[in-house]
Tab-separated table of C-alpha atoms and ligand atoms in Angstrom:
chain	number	residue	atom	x	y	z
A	1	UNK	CA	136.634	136.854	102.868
A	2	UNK	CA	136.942	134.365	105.675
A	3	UNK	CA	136.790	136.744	108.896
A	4	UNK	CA	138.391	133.873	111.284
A	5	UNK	CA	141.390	134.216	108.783
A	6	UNK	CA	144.308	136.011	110.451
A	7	UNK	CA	145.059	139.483	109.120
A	8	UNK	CA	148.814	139.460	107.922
A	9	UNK	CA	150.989	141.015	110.358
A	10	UNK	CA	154.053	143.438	109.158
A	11	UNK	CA	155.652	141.856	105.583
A	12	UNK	CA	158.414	139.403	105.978
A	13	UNK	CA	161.852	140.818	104.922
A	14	UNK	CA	162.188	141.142	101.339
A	15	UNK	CA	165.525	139.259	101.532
A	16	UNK	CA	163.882	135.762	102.632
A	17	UNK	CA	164.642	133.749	100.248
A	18	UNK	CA	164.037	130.192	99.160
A	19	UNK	CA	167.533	128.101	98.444
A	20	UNK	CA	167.181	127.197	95.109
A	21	UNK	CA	169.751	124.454	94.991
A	22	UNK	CA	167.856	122.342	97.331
A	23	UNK	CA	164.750	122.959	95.451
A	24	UNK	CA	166.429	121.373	92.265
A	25	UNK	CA	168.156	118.533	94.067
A	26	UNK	CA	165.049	117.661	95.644
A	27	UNK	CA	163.244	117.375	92.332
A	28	UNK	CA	166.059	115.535	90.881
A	29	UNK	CA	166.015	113.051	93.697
A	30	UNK	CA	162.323	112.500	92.932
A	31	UNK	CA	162.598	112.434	89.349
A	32	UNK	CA	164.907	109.072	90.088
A	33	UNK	CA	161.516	107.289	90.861
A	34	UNK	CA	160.699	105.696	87.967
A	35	UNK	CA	163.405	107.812	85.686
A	36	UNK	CA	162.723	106.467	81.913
A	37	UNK	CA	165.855	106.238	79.287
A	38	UNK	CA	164.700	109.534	77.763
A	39	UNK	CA	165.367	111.798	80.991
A	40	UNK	CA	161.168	111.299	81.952
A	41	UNK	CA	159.787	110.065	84.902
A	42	UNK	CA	156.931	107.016	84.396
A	43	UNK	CA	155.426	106.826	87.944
A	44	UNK	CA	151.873	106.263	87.924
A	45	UNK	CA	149.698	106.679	90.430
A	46	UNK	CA	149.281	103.831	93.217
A	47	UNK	CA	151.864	101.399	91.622
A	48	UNK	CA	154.637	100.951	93.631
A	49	UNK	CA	156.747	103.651	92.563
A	50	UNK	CA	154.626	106.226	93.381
A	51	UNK	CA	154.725	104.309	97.140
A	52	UNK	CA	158.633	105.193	96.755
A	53	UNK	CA	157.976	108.614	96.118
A	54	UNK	CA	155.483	109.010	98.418
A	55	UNK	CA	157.693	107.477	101.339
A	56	UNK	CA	160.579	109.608	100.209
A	57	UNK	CA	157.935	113.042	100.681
A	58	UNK	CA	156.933	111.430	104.014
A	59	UNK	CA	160.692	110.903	105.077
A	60	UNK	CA	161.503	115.067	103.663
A	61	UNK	CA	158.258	116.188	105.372
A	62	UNK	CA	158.934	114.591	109.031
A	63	UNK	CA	162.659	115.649	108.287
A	64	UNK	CA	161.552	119.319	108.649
A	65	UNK	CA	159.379	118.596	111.657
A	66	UNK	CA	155.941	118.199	110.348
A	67	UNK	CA	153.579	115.697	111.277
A	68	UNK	CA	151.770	113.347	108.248
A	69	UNK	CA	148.363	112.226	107.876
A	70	UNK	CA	146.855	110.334	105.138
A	71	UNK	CA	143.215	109.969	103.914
A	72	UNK	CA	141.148	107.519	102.720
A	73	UNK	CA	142.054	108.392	98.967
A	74	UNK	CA	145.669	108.588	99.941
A	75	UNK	CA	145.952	112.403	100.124
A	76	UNK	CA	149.051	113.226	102.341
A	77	UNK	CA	149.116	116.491	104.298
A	78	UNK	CA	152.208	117.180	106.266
A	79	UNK	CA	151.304	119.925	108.365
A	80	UNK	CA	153.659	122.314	110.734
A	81	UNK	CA	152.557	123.788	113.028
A	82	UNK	CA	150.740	127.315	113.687
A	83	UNK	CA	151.323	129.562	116.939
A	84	UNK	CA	147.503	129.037	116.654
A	85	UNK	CA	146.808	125.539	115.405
A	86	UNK	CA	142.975	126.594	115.570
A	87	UNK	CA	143.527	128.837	112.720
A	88	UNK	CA	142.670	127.175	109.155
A	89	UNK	CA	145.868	125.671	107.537
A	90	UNK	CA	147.172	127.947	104.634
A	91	UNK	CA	147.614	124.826	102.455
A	92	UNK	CA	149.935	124.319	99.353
A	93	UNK	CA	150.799	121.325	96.997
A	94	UNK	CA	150.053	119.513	93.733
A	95	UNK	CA	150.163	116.055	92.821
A	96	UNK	CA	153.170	113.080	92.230
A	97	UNK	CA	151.922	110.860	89.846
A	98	UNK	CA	152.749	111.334	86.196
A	99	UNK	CA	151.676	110.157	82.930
A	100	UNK	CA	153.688	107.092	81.094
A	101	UNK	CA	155.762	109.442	79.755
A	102	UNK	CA	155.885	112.498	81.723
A	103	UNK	CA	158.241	114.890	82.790
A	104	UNK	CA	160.146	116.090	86.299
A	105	UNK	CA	158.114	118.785	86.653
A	106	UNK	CA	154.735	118.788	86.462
A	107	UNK	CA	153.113	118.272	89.665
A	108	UNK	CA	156.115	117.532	91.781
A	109	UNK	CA	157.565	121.062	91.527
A	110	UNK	CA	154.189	122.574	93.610
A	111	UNK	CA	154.793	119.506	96.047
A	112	UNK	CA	158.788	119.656	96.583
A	113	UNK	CA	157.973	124.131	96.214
A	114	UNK	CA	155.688	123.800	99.195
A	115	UNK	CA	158.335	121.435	101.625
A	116	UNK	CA	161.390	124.259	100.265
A	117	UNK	CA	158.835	127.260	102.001
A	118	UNK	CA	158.532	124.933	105.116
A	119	UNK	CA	162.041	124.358	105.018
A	120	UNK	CA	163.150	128.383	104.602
A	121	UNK	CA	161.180	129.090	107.730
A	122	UNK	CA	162.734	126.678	109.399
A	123	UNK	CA	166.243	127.945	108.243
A	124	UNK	CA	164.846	131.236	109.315
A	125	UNK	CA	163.497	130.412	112.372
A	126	UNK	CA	160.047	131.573	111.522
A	127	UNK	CA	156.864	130.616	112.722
A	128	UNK	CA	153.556	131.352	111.417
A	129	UNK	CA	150.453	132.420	113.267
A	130	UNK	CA	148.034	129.780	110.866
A	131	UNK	CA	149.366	126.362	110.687
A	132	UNK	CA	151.174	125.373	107.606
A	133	UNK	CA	150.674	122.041	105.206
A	134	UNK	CA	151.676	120.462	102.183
A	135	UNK	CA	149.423	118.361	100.059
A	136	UNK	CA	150.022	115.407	97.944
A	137	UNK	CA	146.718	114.534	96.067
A	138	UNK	CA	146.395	111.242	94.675
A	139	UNK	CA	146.031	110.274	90.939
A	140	UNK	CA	145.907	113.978	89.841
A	141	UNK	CA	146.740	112.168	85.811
A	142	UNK	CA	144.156	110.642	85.527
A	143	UNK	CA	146.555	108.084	83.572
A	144	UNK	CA	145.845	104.600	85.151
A	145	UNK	CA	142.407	105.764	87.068
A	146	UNK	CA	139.735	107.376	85.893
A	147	UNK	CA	138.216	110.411	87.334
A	148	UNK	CA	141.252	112.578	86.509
A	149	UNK	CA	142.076	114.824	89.962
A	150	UNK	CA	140.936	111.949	91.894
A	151	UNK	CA	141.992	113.364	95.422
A	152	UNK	CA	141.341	116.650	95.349
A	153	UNK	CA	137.914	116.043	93.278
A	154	UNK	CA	136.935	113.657	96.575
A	155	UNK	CA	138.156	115.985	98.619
A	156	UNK	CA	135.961	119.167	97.187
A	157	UNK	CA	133.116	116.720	96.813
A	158	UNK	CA	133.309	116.667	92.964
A	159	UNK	CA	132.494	112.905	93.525
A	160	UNK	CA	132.061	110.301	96.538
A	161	UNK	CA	134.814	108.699	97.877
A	162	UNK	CA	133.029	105.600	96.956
A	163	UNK	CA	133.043	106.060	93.258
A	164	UNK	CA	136.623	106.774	93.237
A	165	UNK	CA	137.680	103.534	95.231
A	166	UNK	CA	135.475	101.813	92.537
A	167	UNK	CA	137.741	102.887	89.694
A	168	UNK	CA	140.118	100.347	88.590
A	169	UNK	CA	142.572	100.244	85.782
A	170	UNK	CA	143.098	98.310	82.470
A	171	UNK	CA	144.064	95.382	85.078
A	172	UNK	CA	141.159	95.019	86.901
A	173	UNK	CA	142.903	96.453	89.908
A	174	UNK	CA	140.878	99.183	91.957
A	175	UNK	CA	141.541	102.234	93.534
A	176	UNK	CA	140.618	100.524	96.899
A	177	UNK	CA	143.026	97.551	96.202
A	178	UNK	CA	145.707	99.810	94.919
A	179	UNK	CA	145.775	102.004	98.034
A	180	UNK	CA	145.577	98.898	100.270
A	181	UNK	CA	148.530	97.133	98.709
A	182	UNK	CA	151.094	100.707	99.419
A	183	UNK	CA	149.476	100.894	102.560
A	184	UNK	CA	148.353	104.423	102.046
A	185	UNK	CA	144.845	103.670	102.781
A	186	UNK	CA	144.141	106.234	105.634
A	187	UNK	CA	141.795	106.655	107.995
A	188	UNK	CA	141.604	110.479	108.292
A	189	UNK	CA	138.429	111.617	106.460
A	190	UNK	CA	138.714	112.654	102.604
A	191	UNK	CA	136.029	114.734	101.759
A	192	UNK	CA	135.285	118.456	103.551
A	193	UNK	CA	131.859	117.059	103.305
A	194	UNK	CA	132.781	114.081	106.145
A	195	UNK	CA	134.759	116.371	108.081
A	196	UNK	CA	137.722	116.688	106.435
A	197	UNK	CA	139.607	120.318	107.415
A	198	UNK	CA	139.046	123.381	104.938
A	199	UNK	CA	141.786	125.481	104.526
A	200	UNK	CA	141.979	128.987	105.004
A	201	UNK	CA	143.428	129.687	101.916
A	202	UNK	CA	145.382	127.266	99.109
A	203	UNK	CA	148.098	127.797	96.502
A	204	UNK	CA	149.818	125.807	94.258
A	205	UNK	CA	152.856	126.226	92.027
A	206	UNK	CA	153.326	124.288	88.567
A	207	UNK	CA	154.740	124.701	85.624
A	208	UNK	CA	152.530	126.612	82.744
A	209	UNK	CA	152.195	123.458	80.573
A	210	UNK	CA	151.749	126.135	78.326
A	211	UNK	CA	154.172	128.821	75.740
A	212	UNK	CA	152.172	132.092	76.967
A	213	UNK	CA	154.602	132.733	79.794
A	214	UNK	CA	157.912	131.498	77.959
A	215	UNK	CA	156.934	133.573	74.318
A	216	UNK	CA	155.829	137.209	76.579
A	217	UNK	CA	159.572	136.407	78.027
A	218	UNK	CA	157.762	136.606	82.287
A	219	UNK	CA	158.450	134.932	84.679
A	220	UNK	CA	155.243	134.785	86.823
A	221	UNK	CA	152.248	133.823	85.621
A	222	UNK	CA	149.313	134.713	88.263
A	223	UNK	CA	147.037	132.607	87.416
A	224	UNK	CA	142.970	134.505	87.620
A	225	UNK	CA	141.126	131.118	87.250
A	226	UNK	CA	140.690	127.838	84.875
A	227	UNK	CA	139.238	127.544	81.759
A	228	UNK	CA	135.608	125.543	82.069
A	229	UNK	CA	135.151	122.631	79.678
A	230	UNK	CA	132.808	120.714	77.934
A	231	UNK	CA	133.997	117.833	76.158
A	232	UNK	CA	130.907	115.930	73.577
A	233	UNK	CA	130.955	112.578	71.281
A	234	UNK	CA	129.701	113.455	68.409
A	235	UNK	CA	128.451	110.571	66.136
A	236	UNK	CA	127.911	111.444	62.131
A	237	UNK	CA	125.639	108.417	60.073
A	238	UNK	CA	125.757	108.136	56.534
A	239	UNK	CA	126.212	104.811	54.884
A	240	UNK	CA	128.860	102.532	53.442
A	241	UNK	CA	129.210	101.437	50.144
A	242	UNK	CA	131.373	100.757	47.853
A	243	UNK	CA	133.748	103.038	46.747
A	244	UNK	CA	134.111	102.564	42.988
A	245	UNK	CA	130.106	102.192	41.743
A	246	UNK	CA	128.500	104.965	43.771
A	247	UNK	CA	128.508	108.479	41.560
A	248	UNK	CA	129.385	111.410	43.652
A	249	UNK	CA	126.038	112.842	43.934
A	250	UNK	CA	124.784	109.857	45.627
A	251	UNK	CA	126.898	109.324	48.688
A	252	UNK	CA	126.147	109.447	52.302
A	253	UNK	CA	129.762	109.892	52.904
A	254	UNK	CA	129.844	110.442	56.805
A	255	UNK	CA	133.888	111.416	57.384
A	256	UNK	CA	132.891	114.487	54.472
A	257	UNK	CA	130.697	115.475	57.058
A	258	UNK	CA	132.710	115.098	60.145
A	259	UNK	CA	135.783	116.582	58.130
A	260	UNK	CA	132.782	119.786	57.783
A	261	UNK	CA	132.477	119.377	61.673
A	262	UNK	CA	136.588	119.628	62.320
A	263	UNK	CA	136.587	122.860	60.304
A	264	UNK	CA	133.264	124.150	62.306
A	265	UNK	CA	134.895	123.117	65.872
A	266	UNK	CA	137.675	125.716	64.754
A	267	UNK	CA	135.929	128.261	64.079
A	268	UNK	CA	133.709	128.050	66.552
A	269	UNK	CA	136.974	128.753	68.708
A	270	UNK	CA	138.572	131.367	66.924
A	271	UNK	CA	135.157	133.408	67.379
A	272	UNK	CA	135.722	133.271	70.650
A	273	UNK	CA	139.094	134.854	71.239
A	274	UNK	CA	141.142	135.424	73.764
A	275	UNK	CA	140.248	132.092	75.802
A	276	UNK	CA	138.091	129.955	73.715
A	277	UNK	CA	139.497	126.849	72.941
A	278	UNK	CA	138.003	123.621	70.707
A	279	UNK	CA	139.749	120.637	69.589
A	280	UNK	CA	138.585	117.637	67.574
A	281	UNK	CA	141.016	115.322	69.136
A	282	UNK	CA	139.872	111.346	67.980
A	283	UNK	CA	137.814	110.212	64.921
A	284	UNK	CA	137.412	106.960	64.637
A	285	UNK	CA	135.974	105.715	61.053
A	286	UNK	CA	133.954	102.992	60.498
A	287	UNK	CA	134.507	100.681	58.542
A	288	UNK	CA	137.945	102.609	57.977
A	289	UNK	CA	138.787	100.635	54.236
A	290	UNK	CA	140.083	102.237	51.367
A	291	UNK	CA	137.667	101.175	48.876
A	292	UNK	CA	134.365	101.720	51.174
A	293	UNK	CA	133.213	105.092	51.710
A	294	UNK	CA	132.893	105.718	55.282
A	295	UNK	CA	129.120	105.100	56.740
A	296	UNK	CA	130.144	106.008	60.287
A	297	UNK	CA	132.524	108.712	62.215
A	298	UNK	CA	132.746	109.487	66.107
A	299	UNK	CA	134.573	112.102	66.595
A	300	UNK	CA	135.411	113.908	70.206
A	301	UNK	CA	134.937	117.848	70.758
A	302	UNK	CA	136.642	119.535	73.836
A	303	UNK	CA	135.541	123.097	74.215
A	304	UNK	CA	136.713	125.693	76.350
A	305	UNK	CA	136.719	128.843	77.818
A	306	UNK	CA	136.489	131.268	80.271
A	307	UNK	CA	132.903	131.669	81.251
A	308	UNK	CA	130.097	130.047	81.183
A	309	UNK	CA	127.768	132.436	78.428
A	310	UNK	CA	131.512	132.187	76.283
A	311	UNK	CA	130.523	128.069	76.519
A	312	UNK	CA	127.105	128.120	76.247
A	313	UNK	CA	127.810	130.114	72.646
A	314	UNK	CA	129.935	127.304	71.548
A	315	UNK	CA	127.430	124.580	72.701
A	316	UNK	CA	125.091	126.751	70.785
A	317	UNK	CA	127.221	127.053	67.268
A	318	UNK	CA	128.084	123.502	67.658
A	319	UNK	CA	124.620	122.289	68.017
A	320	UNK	CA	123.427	124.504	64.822
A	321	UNK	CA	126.705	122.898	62.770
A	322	UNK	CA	125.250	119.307	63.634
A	323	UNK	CA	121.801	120.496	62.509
A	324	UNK	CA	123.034	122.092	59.543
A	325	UNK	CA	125.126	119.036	58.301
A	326	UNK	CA	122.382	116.759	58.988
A	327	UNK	CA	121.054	116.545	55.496
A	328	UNK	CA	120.638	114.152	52.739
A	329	UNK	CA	120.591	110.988	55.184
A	330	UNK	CA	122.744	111.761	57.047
A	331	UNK	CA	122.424	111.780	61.140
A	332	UNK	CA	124.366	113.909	63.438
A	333	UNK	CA	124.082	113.025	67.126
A	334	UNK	CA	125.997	115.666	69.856
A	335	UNK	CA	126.093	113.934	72.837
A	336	UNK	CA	127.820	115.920	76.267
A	337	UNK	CA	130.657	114.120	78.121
A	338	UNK	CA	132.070	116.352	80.400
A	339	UNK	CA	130.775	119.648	81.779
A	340	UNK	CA	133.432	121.540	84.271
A	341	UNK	CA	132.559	124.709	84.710
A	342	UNK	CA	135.020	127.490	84.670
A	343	UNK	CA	136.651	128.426	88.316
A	344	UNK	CA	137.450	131.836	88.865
A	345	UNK	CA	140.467	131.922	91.431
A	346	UNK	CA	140.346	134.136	94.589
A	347	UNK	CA	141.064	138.274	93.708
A	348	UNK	CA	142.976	138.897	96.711
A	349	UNK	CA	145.043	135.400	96.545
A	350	UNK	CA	145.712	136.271	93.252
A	351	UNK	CA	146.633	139.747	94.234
A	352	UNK	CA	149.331	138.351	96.568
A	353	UNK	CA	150.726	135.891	93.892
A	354	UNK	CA	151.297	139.626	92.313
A	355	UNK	CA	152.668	141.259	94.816
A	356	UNK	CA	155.334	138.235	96.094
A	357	UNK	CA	156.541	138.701	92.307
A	358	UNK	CA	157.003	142.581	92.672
A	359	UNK	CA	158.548	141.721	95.596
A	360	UNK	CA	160.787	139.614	94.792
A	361	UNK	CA	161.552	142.221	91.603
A	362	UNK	CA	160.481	139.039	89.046
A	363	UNK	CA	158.238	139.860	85.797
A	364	UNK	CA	154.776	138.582	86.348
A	365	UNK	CA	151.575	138.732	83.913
A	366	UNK	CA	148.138	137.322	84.358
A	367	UNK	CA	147.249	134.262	82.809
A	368	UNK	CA	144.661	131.807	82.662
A	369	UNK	CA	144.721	127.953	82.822
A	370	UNK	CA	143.652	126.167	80.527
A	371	UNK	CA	144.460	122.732	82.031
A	372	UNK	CA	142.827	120.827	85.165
A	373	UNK	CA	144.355	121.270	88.128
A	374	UNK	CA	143.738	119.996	92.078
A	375	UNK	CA	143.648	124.186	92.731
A	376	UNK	CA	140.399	123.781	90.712
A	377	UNK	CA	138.573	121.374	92.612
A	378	UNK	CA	140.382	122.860	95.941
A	379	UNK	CA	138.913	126.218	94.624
A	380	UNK	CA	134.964	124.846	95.504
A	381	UNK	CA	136.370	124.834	99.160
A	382	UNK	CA	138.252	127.406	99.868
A	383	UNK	CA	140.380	131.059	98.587
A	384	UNK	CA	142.511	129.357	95.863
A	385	UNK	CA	145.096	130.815	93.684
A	386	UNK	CA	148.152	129.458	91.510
A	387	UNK	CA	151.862	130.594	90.386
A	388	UNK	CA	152.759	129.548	87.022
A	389	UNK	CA	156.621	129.290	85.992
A	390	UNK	CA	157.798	128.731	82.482
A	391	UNK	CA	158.480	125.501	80.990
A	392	UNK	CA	160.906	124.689	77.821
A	393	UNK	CA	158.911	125.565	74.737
A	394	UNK	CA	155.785	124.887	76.674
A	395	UNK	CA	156.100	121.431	76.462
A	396	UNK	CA	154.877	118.924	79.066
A	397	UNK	CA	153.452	115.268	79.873
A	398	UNK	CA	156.544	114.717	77.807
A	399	UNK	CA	159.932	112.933	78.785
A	400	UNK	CA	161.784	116.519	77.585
A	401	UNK	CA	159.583	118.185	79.891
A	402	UNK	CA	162.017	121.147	80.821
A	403	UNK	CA	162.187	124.222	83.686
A	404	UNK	CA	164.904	126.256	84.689
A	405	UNK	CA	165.994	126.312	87.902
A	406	UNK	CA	165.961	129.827	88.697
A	407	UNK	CA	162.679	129.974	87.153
A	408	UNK	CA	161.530	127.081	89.782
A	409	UNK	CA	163.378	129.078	92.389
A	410	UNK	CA	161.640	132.462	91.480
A	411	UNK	CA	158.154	130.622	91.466
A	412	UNK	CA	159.022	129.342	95.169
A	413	UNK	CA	159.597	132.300	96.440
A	414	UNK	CA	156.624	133.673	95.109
A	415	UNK	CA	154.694	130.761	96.944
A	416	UNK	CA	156.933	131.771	100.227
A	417	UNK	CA	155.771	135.005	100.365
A	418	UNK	CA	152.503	134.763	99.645
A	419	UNK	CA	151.518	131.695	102.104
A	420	UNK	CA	153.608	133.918	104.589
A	421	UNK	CA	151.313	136.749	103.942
A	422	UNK	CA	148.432	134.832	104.526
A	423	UNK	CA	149.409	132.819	107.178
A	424	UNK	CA	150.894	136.070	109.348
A	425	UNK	CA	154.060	135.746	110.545
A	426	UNK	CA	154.385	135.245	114.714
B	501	ZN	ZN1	150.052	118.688	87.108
């Protein structure tokens, strides 16, 4: 634990409450930023809608009184203000940007959840001993620029700052040019590493993306940590030829092997139960005819789970499939893509995501996530923790996306009380 943390002072009346009407109109009114025909939002990161919506944050954010900066990946922070503005911000926040077709929810409820807390205590007339903020990381989609979690992965040092305003999209256009053009190009530092501030502790709300929460019929989800991943392109060799004078016995048919592979990626998965995950998610075949049998297949693997000897199994078992189908001339090559390990979150920030649900008398269960989130990178820097809420049938980076709103409201006040808790109340 961070000793120059405040300890929290006597609990905040039960009865605070977050208005849960605002909440939803809020997220309405940001969901009209780049609304698509199908009830979806398409605002991706650094065009000019997501300039609206970050204006439109700005405009809430200095409505309640807080004060703005922006970084040099475009990170926005409004802060308000401590009794001791020495004392580390207890931060909050997710991300604005969607996919092409994504929903209302994902990302912009932890944004528009962290300005309804700032805007209770206001109501309330509260002030907190730590200072307050609310974070809006930059490209957390990873849709139009690659790194996915762009701001919060600069800010935690996952990569420079450099390498992200390198990026550009299908256009050409970078990460540097994009930021320029919506003039949110800042000059306060982005990474911890160059000075920008740590927080004293960080949560963030979102919806589950998930059906764990929505099929155990709970509420809260306190979320323990995120899945690691590793993520491989696996290439299988054979040989083409044709598809009507080549017997059976001598084929190099490289999609029969790779269709072996799919099967072994499974089970590979399912041996690792409750949190291993694997997916064979693309296979391209070459030269994908119907009369040629196929002489190449890549195929992508995306393992995951919850530690890192649960992962190293998998890379294991999927290293002894490739061997094993490598036979009669045919090559298997494994070759690692991505590597994220898995990020436990902080015991006693979880502990207070449990106890604002008990609280608050809601139903809450642990789970794990098995997406990325900014909480993940933030996690490298500071106490991190996250409140899941349950989304319609689990469904997101969809147009139907769904929450409902007392579900939104309930996660809220979870966030309330447990920011309040850690922040001490004056
Ligand atoms: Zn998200």
């Amino acid at each position: 634990m961070d000793l120059s943390m405040p300890i929290p002072s006597a609990a905040p009346s039960a009865s605070l409450a977050i208005d849960g009407q605002r909440l939803w109109q809020r997220l309405m009114a940001l969901a009209r930023i780049g609304a698509t025909p199908k009830g979806g939002v398409c605002r991706l990161a650094l065009t000019d809608l997501d300039r609206q919506g970050r204006e439109l944050f700005m405009r809430w954010a200095c409505e309640l009184g807080c004060t703005v900066r922006v970084d040099a990946i475009g990170n926005l922070f409004a802060r308000r203000a401590g009794v001791d503005d020495t004392l580390p911000a207890v931060a909050t926040g997710s991300h604005i940007d969607t996919q092409p077709t994504g929903g209302k929810f994902d990302g912009n409820y932890g944004v528009l959840a962290g300005l309804e807390v700032l805007a209770t205590l206001n109501d309330a007339g509260i002030r907190t001993r730590a200072p307050l903020e609310v974070c809006v990381w930059t490209n957390e989609e990873g849709s139009r620029f690659v790194p996915v979690m762009m701001g919060s992965g600069v800010y935690a040092g996952a990569f420079s700052l450099e390498h992200a305003l390198a990026a550009t999209d299908r256009d050409g256009v970078s990460v540097r040019d994009a930021l320029r053009a919506i003039g949110h190009a800042g000059d306060a530092p982005a990474a911890v590493a160059d000075g920008a501030p740590r927080f004293g502790a960080y949560f963030e709300a979102h919806i589950e993306q998930g059906p764990v929460l929505e099929n155990a019929g709970v509420t809260i989800g306190a979320v323990t940590g995120a899945l690691g991943q590793r993520w491989y392109d696996v290439t299988v060799t054979g040989m083409e030829a044709h598809a009507g004078p080549t017997p059976m016995p001598l084929r190099r048919d490289a999609l029969l092997v790779a269709a072996g592979l799919v099967q072994r990626v499974h089970a590979i998965a399912l041996a690792e139960q409750p949190h291993g995950r694997g997916t064979v998610g693309c296979l391209d075949v070459f030269p994908n005819s119907r009369n040629v049998i196929p002489g190449r297949v890549r195929l992508t693997v995306d393992f995951r789970h919850a530690d890192d000897a649960g992962l190293a199994r998998m890379d294991a078992a999927l290293r002894d499939a490739a061997r094993e189908a490598a036979r009669g001339g045919i090559t298997v090559d494994v070759n690692p893509v991505v590597d994220f390990p898995p990020q436990p979150f902080d015991a006693e920030l979880v502990e207070w995501v449990r106890q604002g649900a008990r609280r608050a008398g809601l139903s809450c269960i642990d789970v794990v996530s098995g997406a990325g989130h900014d909480a993940v990178y933030v996690a490298r820097t500071a106490p991190t923790a996250m409140i899941f809420v349950p989304c319609k049938d689990g469904i997101s980076h969809n147009e139907i996306e769904d929450a409902k709103p007392e579900h939104l409201a309930a996660g809220a006040n979870v966030l309330l009380h447990a920011m309040l808790a850690r922040a001490g109340v004056a």
